[in-house]
Coordinates of C-alpha atoms and ligand atoms in Angstrom, one line a residue:
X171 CA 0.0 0.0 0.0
X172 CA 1.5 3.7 -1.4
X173 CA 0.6 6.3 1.7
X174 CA -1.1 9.2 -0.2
X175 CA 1.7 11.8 0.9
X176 CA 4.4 9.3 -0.8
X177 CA 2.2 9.4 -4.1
X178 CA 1.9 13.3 -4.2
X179 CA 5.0 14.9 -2.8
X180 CA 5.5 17.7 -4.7
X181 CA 2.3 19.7 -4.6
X182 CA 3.1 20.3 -0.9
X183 CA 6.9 20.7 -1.0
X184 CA 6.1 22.9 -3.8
X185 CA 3.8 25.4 -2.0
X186 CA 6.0 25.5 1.6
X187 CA 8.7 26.7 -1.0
X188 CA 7.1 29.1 -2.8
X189 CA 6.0 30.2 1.2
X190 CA 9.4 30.8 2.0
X191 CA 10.3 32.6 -1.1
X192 CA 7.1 35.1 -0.7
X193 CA 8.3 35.6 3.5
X194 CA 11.7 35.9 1.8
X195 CA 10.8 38.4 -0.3
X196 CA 9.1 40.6 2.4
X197 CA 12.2 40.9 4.4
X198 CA 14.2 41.5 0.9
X199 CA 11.9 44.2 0.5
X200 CA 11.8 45.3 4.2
X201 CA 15.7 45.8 3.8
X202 CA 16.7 46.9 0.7
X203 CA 14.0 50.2 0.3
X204 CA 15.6 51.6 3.7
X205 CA 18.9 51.0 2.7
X206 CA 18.6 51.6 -1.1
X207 CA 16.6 55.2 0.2
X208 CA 19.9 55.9 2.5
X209 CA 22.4 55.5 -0.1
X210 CA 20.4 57.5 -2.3
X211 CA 19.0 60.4 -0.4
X212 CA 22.2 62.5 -0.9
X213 CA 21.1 62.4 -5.0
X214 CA 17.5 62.5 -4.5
X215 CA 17.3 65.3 -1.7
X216 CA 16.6 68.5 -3.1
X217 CA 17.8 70.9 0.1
X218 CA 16.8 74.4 0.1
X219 CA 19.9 76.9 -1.1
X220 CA 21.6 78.7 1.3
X221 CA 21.6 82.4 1.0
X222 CA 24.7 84.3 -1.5
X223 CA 26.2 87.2 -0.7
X224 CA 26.1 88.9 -4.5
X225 CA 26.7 92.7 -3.9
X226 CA 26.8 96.3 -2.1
X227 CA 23.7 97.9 -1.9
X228 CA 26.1 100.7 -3.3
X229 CA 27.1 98.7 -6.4
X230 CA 23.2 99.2 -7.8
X231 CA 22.4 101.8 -10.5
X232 CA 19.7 104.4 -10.2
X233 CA 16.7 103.9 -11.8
X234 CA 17.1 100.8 -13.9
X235 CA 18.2 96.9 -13.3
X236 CA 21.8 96.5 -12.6
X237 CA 23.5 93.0 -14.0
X238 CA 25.4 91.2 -11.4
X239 CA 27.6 88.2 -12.2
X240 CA 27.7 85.7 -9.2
X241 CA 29.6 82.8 -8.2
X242 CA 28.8 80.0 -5.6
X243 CA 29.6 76.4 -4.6
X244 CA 26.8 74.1 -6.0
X245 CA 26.0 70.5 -4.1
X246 CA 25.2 67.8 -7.1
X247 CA 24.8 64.8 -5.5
X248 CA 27.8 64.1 -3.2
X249 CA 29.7 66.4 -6.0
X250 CA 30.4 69.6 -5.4
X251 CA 31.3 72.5 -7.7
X252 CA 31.6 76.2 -8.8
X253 CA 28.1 78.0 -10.3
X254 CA 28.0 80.9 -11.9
X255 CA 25.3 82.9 -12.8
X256 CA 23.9 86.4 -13.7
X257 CA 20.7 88.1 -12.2
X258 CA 19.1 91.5 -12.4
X259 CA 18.6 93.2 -9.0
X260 CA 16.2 96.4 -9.5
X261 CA 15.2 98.6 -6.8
X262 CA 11.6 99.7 -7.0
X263 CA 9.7 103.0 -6.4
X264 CA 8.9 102.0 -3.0
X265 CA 12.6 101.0 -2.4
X266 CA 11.8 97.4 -2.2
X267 CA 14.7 95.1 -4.0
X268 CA 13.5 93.0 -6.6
X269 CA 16.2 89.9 -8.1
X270 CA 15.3 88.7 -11.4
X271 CA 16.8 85.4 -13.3
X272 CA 18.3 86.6 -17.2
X273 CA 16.3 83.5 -18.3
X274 CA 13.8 84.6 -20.7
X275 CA 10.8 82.1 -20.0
X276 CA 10.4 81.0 -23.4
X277 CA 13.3 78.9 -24.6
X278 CA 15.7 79.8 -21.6
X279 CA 17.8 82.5 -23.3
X280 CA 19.8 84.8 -21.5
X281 CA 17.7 88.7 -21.5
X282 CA 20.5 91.9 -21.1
X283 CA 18.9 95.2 -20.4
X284 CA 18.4 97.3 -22.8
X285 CA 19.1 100.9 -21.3
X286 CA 18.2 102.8 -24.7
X287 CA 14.5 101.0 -24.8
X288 CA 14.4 100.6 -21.3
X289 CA 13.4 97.2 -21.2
X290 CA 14.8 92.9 -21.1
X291 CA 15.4 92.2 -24.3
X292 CA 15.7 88.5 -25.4
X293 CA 18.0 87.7 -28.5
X294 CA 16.5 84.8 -29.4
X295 CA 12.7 85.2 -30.4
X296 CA 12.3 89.4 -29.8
X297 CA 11.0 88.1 -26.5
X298 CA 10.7 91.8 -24.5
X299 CA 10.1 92.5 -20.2
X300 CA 10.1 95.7 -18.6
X301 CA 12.2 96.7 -15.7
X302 CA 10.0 94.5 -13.1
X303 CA 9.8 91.4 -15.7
X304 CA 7.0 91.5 -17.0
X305 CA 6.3 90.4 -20.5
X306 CA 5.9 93.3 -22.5
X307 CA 6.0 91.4 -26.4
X308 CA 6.7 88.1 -28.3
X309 CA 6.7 84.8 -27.1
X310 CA 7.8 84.5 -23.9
X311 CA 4.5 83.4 -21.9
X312 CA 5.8 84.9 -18.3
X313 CA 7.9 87.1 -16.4
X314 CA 11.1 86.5 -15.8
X315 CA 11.3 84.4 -12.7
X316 CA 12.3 86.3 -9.5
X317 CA 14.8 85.2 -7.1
X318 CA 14.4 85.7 -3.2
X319 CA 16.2 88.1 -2.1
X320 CA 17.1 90.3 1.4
X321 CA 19.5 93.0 2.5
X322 CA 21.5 92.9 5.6
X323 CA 24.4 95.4 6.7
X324 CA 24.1 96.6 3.0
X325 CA 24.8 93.7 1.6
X326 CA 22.5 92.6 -0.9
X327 CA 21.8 88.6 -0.6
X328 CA 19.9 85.9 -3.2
X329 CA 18.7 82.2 -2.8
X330 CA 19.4 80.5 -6.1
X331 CA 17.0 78.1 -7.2
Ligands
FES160 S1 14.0 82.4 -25.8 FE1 13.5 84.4 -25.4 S2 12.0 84.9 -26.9 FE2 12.5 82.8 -27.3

């Protein structure tokens, strides 16, 4: 006589294996997000930029947007290097400071002010923005972005983006 376990082994053997390679699996899973997250938080975290020291309040021109070339140290990943970039800082009626990007916000050219027409002009497209960025013709479809920006001991200080 044949015991009816001896006759069918493998359906049963079968499924406690395919158990352990589910609970397996779990603890697989259970292990490697946390870890695989921790080794790749430094590339995926997207840290708020420190403040840059750009200018003297002295250095800005009367009446229309004065260009300022800027360096800083840029975290890419666990890389580190040099950025430099250009902005517009205007100072408004009310003596507020306003910091604009050069992008133009239609393909990404760089604007230069245009002291003649007193406006942004954009080299690309004819892409035009007045002294406060806004769009004043052609294609571009916003302002030009504005940077946060703060004054302290007359220092004049931005948070790049
Ligand atoms: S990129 Fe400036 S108008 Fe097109």
């Amino acid at each position: 006589m044949v015991c009816p376990e001896e006759k069918h082994p493998a359906p049963r053997r079968g499924f406690l294996i395919n158990g352990i390679k589910v609970i397996a699996g779990f603890f697989g899973l259970g292990l490697g997000i946390p870890l695989a997250g921790f080794f790749l938080s430094p590339v995926l975290k997207k840290s708020r930029p420190d403040w840059i020291e750009i200018a003297d309040v002295g250095q800005l021109r009367q009446g229309e947007p004065s260009k300022i070339t800027y360096r800083y140290a840029r975290k890419d990943g666990w890389r580190m290097s040099e950025a430099r970039r250009m902005a517009f800082v205007v100072r408004q009626d009310d003596g507020k400071l306003v910091a604009l990007t050069n992008k133009c916000t239609h393909l990404g050219c760089g604007v230069d002010w245009n002291a003649a027409t007193q406006r942004f002009t954009c080299p690309c497209h004819g892409g035009a923005f007045d002294a406060q960025g806004r769009v004043l013709e052609g294609p571009p479809p916003e302002p030009l972005a504005q940077l946060e920006v703060k004054v302290e001991a007359d220092k004049i200080f931005i948070r790049d983006a």
